[in-house]
Coordinates of C-alpha atoms in Angstrom, one line a residue:
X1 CA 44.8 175.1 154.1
X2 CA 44.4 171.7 152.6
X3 CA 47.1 169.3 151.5
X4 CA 45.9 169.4 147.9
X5 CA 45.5 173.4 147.8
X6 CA 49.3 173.7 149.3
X7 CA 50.3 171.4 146.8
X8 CA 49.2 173.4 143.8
X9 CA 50.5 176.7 145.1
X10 CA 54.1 175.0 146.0
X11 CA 54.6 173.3 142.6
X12 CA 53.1 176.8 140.4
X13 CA 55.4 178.4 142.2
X14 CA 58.8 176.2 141.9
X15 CA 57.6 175.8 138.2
X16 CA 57.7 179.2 137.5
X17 CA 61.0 180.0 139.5
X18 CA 62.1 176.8 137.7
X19 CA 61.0 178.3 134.4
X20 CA 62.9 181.4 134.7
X21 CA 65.6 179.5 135.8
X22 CA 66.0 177.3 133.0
X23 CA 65.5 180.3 130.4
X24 CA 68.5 182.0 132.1
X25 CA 70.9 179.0 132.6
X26 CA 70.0 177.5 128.4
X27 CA 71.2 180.9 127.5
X28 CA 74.4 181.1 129.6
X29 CA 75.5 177.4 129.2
X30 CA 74.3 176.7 125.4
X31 CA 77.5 177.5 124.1
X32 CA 79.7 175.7 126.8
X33 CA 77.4 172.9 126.0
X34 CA 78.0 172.8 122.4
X35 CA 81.8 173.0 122.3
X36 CA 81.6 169.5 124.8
X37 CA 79.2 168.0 122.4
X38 CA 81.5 168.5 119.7
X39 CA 84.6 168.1 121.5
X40 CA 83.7 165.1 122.3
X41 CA 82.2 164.4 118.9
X42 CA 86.1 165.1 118.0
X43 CA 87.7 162.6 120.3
X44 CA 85.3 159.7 119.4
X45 CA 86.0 160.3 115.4
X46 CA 89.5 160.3 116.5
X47 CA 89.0 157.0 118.5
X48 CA 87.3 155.7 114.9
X49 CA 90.2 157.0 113.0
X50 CA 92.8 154.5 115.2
X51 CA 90.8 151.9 114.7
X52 CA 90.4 152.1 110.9
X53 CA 94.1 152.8 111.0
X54 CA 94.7 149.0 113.6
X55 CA 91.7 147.2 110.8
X56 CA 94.9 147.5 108.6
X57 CA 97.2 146.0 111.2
X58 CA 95.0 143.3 111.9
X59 CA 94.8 142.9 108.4
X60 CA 98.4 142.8 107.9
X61 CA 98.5 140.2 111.0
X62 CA 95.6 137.7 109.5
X63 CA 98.4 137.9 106.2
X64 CA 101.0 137.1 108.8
X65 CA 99.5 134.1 109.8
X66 CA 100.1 132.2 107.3
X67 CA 103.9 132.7 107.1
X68 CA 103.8 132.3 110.9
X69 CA 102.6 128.9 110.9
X70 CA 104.6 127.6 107.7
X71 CA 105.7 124.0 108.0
X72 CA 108.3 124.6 105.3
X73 CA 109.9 127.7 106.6
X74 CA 109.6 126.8 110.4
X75 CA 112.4 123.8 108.4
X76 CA 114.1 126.6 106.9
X77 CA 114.9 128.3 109.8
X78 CA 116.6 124.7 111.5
X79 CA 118.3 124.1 108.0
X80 CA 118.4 127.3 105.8
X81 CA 118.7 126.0 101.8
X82 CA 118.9 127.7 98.8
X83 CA 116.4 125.6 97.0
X84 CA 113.7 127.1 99.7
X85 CA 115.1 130.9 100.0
X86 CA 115.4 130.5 95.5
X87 CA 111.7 129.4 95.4
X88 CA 110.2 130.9 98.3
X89 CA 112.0 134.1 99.8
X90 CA 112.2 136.2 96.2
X91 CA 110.5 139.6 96.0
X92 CA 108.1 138.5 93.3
X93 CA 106.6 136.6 96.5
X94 CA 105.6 139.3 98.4
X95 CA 104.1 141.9 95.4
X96 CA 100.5 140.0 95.6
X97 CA 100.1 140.6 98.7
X98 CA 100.9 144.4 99.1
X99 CA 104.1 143.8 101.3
X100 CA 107.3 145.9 101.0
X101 CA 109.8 143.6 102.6
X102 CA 109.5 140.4 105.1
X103 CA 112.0 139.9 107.3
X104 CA 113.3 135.7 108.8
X105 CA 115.5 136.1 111.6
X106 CA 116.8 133.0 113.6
X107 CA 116.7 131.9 117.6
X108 CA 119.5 133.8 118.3
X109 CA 118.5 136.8 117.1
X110 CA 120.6 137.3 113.4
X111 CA 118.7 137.9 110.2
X112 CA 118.7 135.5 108.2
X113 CA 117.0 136.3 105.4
X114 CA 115.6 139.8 103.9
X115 CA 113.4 140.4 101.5
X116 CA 112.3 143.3 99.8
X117 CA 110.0 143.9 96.9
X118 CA 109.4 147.7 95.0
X119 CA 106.2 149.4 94.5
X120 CA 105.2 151.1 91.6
X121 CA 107.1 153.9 90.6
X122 CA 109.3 153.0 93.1
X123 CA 112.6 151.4 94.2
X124 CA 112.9 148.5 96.8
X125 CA 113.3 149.5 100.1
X126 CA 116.9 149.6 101.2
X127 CA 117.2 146.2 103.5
X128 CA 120.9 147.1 104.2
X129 CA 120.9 148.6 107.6
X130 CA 118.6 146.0 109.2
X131 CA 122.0 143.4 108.8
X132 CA 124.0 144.7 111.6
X133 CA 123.5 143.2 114.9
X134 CA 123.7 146.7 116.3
X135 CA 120.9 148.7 114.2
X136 CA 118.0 149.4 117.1
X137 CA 115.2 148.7 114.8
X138 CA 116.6 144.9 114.4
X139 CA 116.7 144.8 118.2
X140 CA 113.3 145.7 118.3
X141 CA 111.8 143.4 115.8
X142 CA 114.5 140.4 116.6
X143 CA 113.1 140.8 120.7
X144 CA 111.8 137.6 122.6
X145 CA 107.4 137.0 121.3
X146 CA 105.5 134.9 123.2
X147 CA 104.3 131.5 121.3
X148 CA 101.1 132.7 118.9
X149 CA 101.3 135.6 119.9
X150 CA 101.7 138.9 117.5
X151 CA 102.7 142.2 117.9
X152 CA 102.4 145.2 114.9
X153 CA 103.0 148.5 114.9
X154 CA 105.3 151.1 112.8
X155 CA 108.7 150.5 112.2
X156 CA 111.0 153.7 110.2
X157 CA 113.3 152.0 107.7
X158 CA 115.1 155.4 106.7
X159 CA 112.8 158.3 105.8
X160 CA 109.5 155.5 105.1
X161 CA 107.3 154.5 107.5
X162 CA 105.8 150.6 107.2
X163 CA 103.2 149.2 109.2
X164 CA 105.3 146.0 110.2
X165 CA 103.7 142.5 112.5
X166 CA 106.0 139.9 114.0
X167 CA 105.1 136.4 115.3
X168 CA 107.4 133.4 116.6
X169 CA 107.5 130.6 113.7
X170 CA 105.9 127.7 114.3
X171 CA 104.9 124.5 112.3
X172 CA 101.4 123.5 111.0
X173 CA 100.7 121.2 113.6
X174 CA 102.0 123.8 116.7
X175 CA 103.1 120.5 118.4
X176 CA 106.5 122.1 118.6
X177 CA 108.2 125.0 119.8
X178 CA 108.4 128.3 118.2
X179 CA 111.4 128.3 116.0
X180 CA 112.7 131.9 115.4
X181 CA 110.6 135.0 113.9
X182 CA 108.9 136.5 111.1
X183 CA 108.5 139.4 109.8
X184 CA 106.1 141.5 107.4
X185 CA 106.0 144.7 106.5
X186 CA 103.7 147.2 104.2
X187 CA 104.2 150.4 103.5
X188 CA 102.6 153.0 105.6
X189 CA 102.1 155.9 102.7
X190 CA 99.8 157.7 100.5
X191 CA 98.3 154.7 99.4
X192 CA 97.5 153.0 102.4
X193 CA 96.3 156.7 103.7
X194 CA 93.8 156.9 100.8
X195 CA 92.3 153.3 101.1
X196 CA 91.6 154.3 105.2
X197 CA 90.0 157.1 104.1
X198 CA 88.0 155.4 101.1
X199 CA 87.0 153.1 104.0
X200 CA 86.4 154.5 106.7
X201 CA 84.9 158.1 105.6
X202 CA 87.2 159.9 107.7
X203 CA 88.9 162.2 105.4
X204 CA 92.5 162.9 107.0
X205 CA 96.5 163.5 106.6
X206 CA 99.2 162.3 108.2
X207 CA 101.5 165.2 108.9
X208 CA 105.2 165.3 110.4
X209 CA 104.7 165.7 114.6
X210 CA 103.7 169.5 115.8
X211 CA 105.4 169.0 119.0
X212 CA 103.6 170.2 122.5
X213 CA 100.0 171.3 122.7
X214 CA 100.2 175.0 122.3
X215 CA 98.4 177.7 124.9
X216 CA 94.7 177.4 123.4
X217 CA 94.9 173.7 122.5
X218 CA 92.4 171.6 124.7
X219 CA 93.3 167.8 125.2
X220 CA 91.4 164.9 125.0
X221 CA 91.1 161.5 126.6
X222 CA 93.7 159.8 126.0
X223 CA 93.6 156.6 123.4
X224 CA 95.2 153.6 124.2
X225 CA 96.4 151.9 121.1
X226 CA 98.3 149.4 120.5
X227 CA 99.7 149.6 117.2
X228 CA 100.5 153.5 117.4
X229 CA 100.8 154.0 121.4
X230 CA 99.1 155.9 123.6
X231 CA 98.3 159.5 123.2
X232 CA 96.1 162.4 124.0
X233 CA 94.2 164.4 120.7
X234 CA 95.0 167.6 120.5
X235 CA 92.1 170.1 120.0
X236 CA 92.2 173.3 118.2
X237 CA 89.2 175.7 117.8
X238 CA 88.5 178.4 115.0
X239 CA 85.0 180.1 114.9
X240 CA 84.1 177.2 111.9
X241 CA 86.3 174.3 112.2
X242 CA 88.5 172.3 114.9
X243 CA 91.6 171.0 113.8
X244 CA 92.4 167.7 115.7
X245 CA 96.0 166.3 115.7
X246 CA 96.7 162.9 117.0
X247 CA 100.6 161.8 117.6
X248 CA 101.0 158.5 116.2
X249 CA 104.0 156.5 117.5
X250 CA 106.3 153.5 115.9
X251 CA 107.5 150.5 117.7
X252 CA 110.3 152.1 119.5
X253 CA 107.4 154.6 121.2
X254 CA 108.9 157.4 119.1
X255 CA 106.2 160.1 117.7
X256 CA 106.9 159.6 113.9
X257 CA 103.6 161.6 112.8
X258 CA 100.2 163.2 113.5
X259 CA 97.0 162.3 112.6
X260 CA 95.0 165.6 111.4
X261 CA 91.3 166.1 110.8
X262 CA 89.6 169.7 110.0
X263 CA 85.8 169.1 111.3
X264 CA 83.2 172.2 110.8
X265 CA 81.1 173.4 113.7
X266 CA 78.1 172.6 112.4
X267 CA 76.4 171.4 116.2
X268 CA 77.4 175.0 117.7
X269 CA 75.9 176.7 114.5
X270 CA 72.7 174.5 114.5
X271 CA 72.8 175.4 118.7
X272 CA 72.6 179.2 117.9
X273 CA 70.2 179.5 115.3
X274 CA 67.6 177.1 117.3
X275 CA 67.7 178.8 120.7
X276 CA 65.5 181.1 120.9
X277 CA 63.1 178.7 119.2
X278 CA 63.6 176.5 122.2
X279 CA 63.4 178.8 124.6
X280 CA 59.6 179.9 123.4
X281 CA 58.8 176.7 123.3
X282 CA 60.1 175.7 126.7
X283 CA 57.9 178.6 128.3
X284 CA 54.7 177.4 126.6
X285 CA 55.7 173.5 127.6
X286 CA 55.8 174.8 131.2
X287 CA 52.9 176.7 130.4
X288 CA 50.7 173.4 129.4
X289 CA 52.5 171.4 132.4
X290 CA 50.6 174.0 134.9
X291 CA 47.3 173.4 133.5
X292 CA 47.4 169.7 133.5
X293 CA 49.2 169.4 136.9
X294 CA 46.5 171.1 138.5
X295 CA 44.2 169.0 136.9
X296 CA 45.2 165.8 138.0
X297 CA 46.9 166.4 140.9
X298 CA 43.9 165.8 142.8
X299 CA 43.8 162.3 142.1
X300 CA 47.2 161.8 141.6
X301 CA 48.0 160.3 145.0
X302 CA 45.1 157.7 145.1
X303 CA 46.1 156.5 142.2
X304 CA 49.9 156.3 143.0
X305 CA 48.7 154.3 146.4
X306 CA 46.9 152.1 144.3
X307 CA 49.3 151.4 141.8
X308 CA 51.7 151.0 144.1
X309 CA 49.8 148.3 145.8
X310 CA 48.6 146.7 142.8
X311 CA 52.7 146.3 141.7
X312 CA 53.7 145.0 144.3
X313 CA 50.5 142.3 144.8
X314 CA 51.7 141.1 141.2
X315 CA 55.5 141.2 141.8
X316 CA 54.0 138.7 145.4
X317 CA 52.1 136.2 142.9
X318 CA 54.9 136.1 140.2
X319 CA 57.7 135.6 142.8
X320 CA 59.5 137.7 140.1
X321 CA 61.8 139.1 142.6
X322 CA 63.5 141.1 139.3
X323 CA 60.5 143.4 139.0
X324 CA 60.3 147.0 140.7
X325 CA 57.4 149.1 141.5
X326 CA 57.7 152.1 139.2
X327 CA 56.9 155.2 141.9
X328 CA 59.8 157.8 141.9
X329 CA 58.7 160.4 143.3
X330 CA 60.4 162.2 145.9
X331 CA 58.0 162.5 148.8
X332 CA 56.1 159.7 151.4
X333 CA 54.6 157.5 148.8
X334 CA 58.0 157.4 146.7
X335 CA 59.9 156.9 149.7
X336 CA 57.9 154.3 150.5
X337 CA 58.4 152.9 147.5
X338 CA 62.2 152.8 147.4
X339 CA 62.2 151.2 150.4
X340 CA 60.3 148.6 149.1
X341 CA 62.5 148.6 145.9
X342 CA 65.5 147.8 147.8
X343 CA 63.9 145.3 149.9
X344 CA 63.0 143.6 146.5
X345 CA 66.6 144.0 146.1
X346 CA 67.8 142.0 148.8
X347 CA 65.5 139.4 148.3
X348 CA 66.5 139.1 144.5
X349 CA 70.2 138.8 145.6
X350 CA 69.6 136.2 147.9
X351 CA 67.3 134.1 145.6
X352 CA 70.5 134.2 143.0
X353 CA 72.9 133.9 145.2
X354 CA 70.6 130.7 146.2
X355 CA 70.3 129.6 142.6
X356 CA 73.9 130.6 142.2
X357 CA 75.2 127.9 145.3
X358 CA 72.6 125.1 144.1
X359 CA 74.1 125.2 140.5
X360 CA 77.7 126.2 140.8
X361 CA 80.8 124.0 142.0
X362 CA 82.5 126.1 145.1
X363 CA 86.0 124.8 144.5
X364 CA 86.3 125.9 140.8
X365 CA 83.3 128.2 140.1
X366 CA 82.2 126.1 137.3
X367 CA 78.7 124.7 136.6
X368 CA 78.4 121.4 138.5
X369 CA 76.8 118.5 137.6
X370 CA 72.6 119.5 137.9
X371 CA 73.6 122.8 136.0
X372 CA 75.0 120.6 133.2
X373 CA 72.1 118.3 132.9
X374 CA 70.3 121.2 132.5
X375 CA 72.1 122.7 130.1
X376 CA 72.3 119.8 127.7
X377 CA 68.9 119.0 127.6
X378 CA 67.9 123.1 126.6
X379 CA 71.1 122.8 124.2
X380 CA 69.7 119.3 122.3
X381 CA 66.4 121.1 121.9
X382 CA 67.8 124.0 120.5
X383 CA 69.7 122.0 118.3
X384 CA 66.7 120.3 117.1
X385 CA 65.4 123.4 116.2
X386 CA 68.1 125.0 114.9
X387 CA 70.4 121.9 113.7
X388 CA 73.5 123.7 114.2
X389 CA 76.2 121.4 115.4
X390 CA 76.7 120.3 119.1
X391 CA 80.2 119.5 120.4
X392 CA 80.9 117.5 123.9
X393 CA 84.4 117.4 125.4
X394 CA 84.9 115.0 128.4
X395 CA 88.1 115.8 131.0
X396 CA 89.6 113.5 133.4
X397 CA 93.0 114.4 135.7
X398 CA 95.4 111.4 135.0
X399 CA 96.3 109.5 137.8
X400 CA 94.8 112.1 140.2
X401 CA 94.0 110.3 143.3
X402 CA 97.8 109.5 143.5
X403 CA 98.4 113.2 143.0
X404 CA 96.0 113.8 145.8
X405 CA 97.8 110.8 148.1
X406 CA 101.4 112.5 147.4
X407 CA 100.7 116.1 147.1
X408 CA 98.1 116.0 149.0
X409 CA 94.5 117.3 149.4
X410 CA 95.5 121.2 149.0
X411 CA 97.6 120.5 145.7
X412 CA 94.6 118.9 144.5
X413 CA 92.7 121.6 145.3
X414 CA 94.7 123.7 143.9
X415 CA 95.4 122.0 140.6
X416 CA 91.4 121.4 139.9
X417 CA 91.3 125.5 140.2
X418 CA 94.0 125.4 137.7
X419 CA 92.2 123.1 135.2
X420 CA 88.9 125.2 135.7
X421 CA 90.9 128.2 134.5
X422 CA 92.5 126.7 131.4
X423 CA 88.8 125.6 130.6
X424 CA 87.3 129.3 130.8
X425 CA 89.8 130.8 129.2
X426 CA 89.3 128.1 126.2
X427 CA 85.8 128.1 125.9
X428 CA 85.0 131.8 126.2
X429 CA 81.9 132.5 123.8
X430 CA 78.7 133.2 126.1
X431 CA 77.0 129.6 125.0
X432 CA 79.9 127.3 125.8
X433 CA 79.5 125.9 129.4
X434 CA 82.3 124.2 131.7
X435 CA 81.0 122.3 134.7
X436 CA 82.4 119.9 136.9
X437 CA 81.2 116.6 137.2
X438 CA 82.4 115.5 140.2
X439 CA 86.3 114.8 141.5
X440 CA 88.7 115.2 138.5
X441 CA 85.6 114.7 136.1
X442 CA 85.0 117.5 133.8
X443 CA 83.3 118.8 130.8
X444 CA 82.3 121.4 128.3
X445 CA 79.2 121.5 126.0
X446 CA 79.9 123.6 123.0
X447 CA 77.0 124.5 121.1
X448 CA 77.0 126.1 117.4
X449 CA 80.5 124.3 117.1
X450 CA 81.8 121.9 114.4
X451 CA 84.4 119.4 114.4
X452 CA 87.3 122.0 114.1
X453 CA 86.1 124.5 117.1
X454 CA 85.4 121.1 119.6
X455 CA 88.9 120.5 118.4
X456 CA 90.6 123.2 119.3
X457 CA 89.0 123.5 122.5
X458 CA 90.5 120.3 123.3
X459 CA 93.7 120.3 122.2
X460 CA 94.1 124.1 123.6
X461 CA 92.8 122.8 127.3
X462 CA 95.1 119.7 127.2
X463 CA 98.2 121.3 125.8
X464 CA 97.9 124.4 128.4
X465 CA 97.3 121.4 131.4
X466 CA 100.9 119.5 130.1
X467 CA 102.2 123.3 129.4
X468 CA 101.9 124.1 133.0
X469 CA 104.2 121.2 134.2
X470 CA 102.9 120.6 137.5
X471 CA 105.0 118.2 139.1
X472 CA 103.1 114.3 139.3
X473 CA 105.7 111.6 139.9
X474 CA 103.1 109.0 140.3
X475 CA 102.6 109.3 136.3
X476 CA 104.2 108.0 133.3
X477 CA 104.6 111.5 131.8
X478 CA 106.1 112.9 134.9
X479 CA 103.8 115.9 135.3
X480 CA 100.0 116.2 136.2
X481 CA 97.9 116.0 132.7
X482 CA 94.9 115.4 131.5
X483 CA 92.7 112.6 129.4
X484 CA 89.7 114.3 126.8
X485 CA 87.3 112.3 125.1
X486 CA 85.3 114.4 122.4
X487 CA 82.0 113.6 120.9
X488 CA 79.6 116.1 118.3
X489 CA 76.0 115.3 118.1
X490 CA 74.5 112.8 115.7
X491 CA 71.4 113.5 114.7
X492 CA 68.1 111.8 116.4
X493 CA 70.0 111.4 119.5
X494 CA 69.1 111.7 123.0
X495 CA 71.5 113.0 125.9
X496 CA 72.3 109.8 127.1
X497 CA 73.7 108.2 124.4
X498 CA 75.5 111.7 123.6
X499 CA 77.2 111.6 126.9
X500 CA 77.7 107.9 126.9
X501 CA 79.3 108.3 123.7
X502 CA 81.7 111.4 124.7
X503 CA 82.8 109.2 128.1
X504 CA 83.7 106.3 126.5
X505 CA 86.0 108.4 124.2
X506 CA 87.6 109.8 127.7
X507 CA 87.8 105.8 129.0
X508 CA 89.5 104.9 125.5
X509 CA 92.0 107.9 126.2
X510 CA 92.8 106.9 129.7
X511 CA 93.6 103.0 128.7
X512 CA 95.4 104.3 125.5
X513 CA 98.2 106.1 127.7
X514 CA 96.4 109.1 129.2
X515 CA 97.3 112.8 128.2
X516 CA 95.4 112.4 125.0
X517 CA 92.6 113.3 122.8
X518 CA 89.9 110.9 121.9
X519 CA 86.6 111.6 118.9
X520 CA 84.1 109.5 119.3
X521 CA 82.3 109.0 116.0
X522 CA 79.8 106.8 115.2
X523 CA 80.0 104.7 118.1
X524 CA 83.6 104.1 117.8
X525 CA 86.3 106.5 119.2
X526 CA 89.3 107.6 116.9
X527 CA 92.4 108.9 118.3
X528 CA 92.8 112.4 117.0
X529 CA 95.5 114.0 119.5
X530 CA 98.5 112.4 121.5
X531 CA 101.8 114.0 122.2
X532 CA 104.3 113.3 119.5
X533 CA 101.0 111.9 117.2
X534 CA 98.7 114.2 115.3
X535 CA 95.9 112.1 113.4
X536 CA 93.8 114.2 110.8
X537 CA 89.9 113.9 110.7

């Protein structure tokens, strides 16, 4: 029998096994399919509902910033004065903003000041118990932060619950250490519950904790959060609604609440009324499939050769080594063709990992010094275009070949890795680039950046370099830092004079005293950041 005939007669047949198969199985497995579609619909409006409930905690912690980094108080805290605490620290302070109390506690842990405001139609929260040393909820909030860093979460003050955020105090400038801690609070109640809802469309209630799942609960993925911990949903199912309940916890981990939600089966209800529908209209899909298979089938597998060649003649001329013939067929020609897909495959790989060696610097896996060029000349012509600003920050180890003469050549090493880090981790948006220039000679090309982002960048990588105190007693400052000359883009001109511009910034910084910051504007660099001097732009 010919190829083509047995062809026809296998796939009619496994099409209408398959068929019969598929009419069977949709009616046994609709239902278990539904109840995972909307069990999982469940989890992911649960997921939503945390994170409508943390938009409020990150709210709370933008408000907390400014408190945080308060010149005035981070003085307060050294020197506590009643002129500050009568003009500053009163509960008519904190009504505007929505907060219940705030909280100043000092380095070694005591409160020193507490503040609490009332609500309408209700009294000031009672501040009393948070003055002994002993009370756990102190502990908690009074516990070691790391520099700009903040935490929130739910702290139980009595029978309330308020969404609370700490951070260490600094000053303005963040030149000096953290000086103690603040703390603000809101209050976690009907009010706040109503705005989430009027927000996010999720309409819940926060209800005391149920305790463990019972028998015909089903549980969820788990969702990490953290401002209200990590917990599991619990699912509930009635022939028209599942009841979800969430276990919220405060910042001692305790469950202080569940989240509920009552969603109506409307996906297992749509499921039943339109299978039979489906089902008649799978059988006359199947029915059309036959016909037309039969029909083409018989040039079917020239035109597969063909197009196979044809793909991969034009992937050959491109040298597009990304492109893939599209035959998936399970039999010789699609075999043929994954093989020939994977081969591709290889031969991508190499060619990137080629492109990857010619434009990336093996000791720090940054950008070297062609992959820069070419970077800066695509970023001026999009700037051009777009005339968005264009930021340039030179680096330059202090004093490094001594470091590389004492230490020697793996500390070096070692510490270029380092700076390479500190660089990444500082300019993190997909269009920054940080490349090496060659020995301790670095830089980062900042695009879509004005004067305060370049800044930033800057000061973050030469603060985190001094911050690491890597031992260098061949310099002044005793410790292996680094000099930064910054430069942004004037308009009409070329790379060269961008570049020049942005190094001769760095060479001012190095012959001012090293371990400084350097903006070179209009031709003429202006010191902007030194230890122990801050000059504003």
């Amino acid at each position: 029998m010919p190829l083509i005939a047995r062809l026809i007669l296998g796939v009619v047949g496994v099409l209408a096994i398959a068929v019969l198969l598929a009419a069977g199985l949709l009616a046994s497995g609709i239902g278990a399919s539904f109840v995972q579609i909307e069990r999982e619909a469940a989890e992911h409006e649960t997921e939503r509902l945390v994170n409508a409930l943390e938009i409020e905690a990150r709210s709370l912690g933008q408000l907390l910033l400014g408190w945080a980094h308060w010149s005035e108080l981070y003085a307060y805290v050294a020197a506590p004065g009643a002129a500050f605490r009568t003009e500053n620290l009163q509960p008519s302070v904190l009504v505007p903003s929505d907060l219940a109390w705030v909280l100043v506690i000092a380095p070694d842990g005591h409160l020193l000041d507490a503040i609490a405001a009332p609500a309408k139609g209700d009294a000031a929260p009672d501040l009393s118990p948070l003055k002994s040393p002993d009370n756990p909820l102190l502990r908690t909030l009074s516990s070691p932060i790391a520099a700009d860093a903040s935490q929130c979460g739910v702290a139980r003050l009595g029978v309330a619950n308020y969404l609370t955020c700490r951070m260490a105090i600094r000053d303005t400038a963040v030149s000096q250490p953290p000086r103690g801690i603040v703390v603000i609070a809101r209050r976690f109640d009907a009010t706040l519950v109503r705005r989430v809802k009027a927000e996010s469309h999720i309409d819940f209630t926060l209800a005391p904790p149920s305790g463990p799942a019972a028998s015909p609960d089903i549980a969820g993925a788990p969702i990490t959060s953290q401002v209200f911990g990590r917990a599991a949903p619990v699912i509930r199912s009635t022939p028209d609604t599942l009841e979800v309940r969430h276990a919220v916890a405060d910042l001692g981990g305790n469950v202080f609440g569940d989240l509920v939600m009552s969603l109506p089966r409307e996906i297992s209800a749509l499921g039943r009324s339109s299978l039979w529908r489906v089902s008649l209209k799978l059988l006359a899909v199947a029915l059309l499939f036959a016909v037309a298979l039969i029909f083409v089938l018989d040039r079917a597998l020239v035109f597969r050769v063909r197009k196979l060649s044809a793909e991969i003649d034009r992937i050959w001329q491109q040298k597009d080594w990304t492109l893939r013939v599209t035959e998936s067929r399970r039999d010789e020609i699609g075999h043929l063709a994954a093989h020939t897909n994977a081969l591709l495959a290889v031969i991508g790989e190499q060619v990137r990992d080629l492109e990857l060696r010619a434009t990336t610097d093996a000791l720090t896996g940054l950008a070297n010094r062609r992959a820069f060029d070419e970077r800066l000349a695509l970023a001026l012509r999009r700037q051009q275009r777009s005339g968005a600003g264009l930021g340039l920050v030179m680096l330059d180890l202090d004093n490094f070949k001594s470091f590389n003469d004492r230490y020697g050549h793996a500390a070096g090493d070692h510490a270029l890795q380092k700076v390479g880090e500190v660089m990444r981790a500082a300019a993190a948006r997909a269009t920054d680039l940080c490349a090496r220039l060659g020995g301790e000679e670095f830089a980062i090309l900042l695009e879509d950046a004005d004067i305060a982002v370049v800044m930033n960048v800057a000061k973050h990588v030469r603060f985190t370099i001094e911050s690491m105190n890597i031992p260098h007693k061949n310099s002044q400052h005793g410790r292996l830092t680094i000099s930064i000359g910054v430069a942004l883009h004037e308009y009409g001109e070329d790379g060269e004079s961008f570049y020049m511009r942005a190094d001769a910034a760095l060479y001012r910084a190095k012959e001012g005293g090293r371990n400084r910051i350097e903006l070179a504007r209009e031709g003429l660099p202006v010191v902007i950041e030194a230890p122990g001097n801050t000059s504003r732009i």
